[in-house]
Short mmCIF file of C-alpha atoms in Angstrom, two decimals:
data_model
loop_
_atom_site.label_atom_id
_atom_site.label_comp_id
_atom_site.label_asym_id
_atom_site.label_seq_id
_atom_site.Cartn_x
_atom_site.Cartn_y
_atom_site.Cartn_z
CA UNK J 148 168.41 151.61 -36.41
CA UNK J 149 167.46 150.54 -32.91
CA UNK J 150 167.60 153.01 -30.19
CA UNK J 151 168.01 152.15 -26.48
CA UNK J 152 168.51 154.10 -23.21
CA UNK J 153 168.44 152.68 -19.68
CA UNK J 154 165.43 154.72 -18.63
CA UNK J 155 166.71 156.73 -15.07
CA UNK J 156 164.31 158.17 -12.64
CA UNK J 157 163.91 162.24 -13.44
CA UNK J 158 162.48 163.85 -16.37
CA UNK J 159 165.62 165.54 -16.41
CA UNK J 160 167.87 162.70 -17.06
CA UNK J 161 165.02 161.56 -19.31
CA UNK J 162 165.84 164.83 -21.37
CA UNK J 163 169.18 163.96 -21.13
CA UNK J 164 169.72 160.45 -22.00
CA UNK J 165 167.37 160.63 -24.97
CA UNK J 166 169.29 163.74 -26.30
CA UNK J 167 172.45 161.97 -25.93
CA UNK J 168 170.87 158.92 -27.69
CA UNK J 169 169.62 161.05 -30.43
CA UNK J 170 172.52 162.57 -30.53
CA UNK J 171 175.69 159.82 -31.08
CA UNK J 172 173.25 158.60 -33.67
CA UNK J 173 172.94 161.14 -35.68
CA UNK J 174 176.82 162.15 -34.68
CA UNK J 175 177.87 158.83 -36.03
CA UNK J 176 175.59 158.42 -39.92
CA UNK J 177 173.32 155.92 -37.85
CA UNK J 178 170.66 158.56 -38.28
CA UNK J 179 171.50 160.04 -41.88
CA UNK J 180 170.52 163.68 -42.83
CA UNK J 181 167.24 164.36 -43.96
CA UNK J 182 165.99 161.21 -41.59
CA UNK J 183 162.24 162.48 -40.30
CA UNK J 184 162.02 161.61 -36.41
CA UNK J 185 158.55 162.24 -34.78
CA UNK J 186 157.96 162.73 -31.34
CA UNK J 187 155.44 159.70 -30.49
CA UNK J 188 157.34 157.28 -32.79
CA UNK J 189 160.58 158.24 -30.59
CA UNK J 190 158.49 158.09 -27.42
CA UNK J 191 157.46 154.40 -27.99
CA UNK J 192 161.13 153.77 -29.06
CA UNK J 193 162.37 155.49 -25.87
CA UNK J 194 159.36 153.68 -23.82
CA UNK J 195 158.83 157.20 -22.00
CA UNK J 196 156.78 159.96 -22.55
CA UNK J 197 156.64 162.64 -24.98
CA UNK J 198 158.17 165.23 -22.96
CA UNK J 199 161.70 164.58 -22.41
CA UNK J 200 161.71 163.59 -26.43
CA UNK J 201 160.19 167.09 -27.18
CA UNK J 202 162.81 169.18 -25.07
CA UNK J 203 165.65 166.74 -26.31
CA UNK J 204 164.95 167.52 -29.61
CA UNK J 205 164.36 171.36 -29.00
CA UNK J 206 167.70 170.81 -27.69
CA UNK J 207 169.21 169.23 -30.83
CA UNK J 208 167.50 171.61 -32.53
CA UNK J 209 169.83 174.05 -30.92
CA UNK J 210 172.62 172.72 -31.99
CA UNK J 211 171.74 172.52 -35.74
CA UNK J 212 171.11 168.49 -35.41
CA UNK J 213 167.60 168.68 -36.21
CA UNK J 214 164.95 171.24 -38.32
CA UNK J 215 160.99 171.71 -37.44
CA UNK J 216 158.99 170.36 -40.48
CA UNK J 217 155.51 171.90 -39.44
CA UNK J 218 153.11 169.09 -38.71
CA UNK J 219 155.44 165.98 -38.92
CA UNK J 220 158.46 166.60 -36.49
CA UNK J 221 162.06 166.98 -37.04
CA UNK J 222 164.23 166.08 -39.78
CA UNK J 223 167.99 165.20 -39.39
CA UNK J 224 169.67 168.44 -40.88
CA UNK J 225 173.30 167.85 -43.30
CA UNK J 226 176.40 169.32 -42.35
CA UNK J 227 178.16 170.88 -45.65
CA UNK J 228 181.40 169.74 -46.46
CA UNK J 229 182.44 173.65 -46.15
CA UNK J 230 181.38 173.89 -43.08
CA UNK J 231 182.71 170.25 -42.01
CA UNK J 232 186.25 171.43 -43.11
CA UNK J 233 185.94 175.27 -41.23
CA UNK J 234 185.39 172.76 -37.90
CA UNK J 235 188.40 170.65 -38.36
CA UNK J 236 190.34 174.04 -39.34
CA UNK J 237 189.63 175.65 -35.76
CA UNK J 238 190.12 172.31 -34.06
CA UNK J 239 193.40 172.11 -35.42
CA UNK J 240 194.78 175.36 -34.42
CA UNK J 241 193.24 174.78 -30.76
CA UNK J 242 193.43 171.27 -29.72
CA UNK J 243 196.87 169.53 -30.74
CA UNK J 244 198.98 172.84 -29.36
CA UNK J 245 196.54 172.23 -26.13
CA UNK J 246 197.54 167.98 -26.16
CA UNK J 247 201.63 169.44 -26.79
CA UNK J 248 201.30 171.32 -23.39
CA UNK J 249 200.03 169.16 -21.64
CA UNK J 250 202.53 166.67 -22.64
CA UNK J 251 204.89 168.99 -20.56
CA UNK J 252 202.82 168.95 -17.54
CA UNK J 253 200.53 165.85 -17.60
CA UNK J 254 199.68 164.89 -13.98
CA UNK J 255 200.86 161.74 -13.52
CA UNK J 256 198.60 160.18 -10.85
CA UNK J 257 195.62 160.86 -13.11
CA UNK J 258 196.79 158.30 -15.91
CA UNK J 259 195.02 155.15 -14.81
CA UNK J 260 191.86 157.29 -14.73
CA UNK J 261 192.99 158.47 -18.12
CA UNK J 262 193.43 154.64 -19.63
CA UNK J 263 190.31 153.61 -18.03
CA UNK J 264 188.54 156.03 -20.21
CA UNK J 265 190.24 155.30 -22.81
CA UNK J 266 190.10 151.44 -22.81
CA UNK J 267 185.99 152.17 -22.77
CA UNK J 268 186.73 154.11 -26.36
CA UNK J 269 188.65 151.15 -27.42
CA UNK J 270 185.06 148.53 -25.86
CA UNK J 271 182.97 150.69 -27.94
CA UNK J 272 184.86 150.47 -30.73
CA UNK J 273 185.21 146.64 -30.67
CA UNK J 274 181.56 145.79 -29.87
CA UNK J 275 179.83 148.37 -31.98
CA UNK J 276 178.40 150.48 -29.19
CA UNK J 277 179.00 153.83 -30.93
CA UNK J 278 177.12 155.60 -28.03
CA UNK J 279 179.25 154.46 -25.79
CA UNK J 280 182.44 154.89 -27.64
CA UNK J 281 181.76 158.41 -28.39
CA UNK J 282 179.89 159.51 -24.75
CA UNK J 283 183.68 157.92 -23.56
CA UNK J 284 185.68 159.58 -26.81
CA UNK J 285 184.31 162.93 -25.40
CA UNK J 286 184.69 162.32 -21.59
CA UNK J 287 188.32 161.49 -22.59
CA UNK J 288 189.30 164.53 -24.48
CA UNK J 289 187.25 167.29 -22.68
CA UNK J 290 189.42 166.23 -19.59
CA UNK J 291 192.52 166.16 -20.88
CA UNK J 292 191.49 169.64 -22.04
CA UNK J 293 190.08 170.90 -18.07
CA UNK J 294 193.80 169.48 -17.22
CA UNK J 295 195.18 172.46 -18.58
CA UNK J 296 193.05 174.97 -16.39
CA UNK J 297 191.43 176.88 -18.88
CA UNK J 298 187.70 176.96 -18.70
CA UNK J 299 187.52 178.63 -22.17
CA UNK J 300 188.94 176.84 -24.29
CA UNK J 301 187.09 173.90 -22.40
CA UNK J 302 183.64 175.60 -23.68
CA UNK J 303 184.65 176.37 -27.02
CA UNK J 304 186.24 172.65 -27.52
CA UNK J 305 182.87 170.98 -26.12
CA UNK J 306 180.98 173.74 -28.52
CA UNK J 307 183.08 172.47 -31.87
CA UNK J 308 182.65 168.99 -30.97
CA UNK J 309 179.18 168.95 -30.32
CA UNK J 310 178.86 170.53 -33.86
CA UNK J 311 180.66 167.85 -35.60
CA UNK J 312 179.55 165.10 -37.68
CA UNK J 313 180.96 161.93 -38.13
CA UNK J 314 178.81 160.46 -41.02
CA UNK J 315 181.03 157.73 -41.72
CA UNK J 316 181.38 156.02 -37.71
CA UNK J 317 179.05 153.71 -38.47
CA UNK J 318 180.24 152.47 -42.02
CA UNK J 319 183.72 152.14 -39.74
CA UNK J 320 181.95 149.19 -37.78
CA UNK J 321 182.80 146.95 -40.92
CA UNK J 322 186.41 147.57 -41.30
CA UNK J 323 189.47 147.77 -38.85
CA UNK J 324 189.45 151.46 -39.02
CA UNK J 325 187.55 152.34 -35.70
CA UNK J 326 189.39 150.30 -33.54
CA UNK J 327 192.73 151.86 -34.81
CA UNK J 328 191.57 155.36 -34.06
CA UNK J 329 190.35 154.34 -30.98
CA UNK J 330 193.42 152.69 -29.99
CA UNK J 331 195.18 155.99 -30.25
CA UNK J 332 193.64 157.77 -27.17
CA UNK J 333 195.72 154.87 -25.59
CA UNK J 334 198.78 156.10 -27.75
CA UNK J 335 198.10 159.36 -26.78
CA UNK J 336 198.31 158.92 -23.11
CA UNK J 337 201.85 156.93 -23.61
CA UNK J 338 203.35 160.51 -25.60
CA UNK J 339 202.05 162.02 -22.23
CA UNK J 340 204.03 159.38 -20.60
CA UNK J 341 207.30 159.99 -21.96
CA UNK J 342 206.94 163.80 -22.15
CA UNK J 343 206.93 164.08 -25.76
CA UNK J 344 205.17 166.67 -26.60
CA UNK J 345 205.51 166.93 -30.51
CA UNK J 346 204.27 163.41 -30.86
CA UNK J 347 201.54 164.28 -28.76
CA UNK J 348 200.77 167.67 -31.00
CA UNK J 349 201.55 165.45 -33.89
CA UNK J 350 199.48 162.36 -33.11
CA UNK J 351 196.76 164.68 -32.24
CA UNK J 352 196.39 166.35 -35.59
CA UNK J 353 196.30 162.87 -37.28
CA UNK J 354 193.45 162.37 -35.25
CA UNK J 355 191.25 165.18 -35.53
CA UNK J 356 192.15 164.86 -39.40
CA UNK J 357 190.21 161.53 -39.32
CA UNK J 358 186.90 163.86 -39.18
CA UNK J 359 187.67 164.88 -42.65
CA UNK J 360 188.50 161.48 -43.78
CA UNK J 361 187.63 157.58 -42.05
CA UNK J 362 185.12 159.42 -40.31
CA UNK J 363 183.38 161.19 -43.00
CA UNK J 364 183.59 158.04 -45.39
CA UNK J 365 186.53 159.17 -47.58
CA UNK J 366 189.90 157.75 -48.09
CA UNK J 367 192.68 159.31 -45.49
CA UNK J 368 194.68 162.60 -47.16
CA UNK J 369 196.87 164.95 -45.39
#
């Protein structure tokens, strides 16, 4: 797996950048569980130094991406099926009643920001760049989401997406499939178009259902 990052100016956005690096790959399979990063060998990778990989990875460690293995760095840490499926449950009951609302009140001079983001999802998708397809995927629905006004559910949205794998993304690269679920954000936003809200609660529980299925590596069930 190659890793880039355009390399900004602060150690900060060092941090940052690596992290979300790290991050989309191991998000995405491209990085499997039980992988063994080190910090120098990411360093050289990275071309920076070994501080903004250290507090990135303290940082995935946070978020149960990572484990310390004493005296030879990190290793990529497996999300259970269990706890995989207890994810998707609470996404479900939170974020396709959120996408029906705001079917019924979806501000219409925002939707050319809305299909620009989308339409990067869907340039991701089609030239492989899962970093940027899912730094965009996320941008897309955690707005949608502030649209409603609710800073809480905002949090705990960003929380159970940060938390979930996608193991099968990059197995997707080699099929059709990621360019059809990417072309549904653009589907989405036409359901917001029209108003209809239970197509937009509907369409939205198809997709977060993909976690469990294209983008886990197993067939599609309902």
């Amino acid at each position: 797996m190659s890793l880039q990052m355009i390399k900004p100016p602060e150690q900060r956005s060092l941090r940052s950048h690596v992290e979300q690096a790290l991050s989309a790959a191991i998000i995405s399979g491209e990085l499997a569980p039980g992988t063994l990063l080190t910090v120098p060998t990411l360093a050289t990778q990275f071309d920076v130094s070994a501080t903004p990989v250290r507090e990135a990875m303290l940082d995935l460690e946070s978020r149960g991406f990572v484990e310390p293995v004493r005296n030879k760095g990190f290793r990529v840490t497996e999300v259970s099926d269990e706890v995989l499926r207890e994810l998707v449950e609470v996404r479900q009951l939170l974020e396709p009643p959120a996408m029906e609302r705001l079917a019924t009140m979806f501000p219409e001079e925002r939707m050319g920001e809305m299909r620009r983001v989308a339409e990067l999802i869907v340039e991701g998708a089609a030239s492989g760049d899962l970093q940027a397809y899912l730094a965009a995927d996320l941008e897309f629905h955690l707005t949608l989401t502030q649209m409603l006004g609710n800073r809480l559910l905002v949090d705990i949205v960003r929380d159970l997406r940060s938390r979930t794998r996608l193991v099968g993304l990059a197995t997707m690269l080699e099929s059709d499939r990621l360019g059809e679920s990417a072309a549904e954000h653009l589907l989405l936003l036409d359901h917001f178009a029209a108003g209809d809200a239970a197509a937009a609660r509907d369409l939205m529980h198809r997709h977060i259902h993909h976690t469990l299925g294209w983008w886990a590596g197993n067939p599609e069930q309902e």
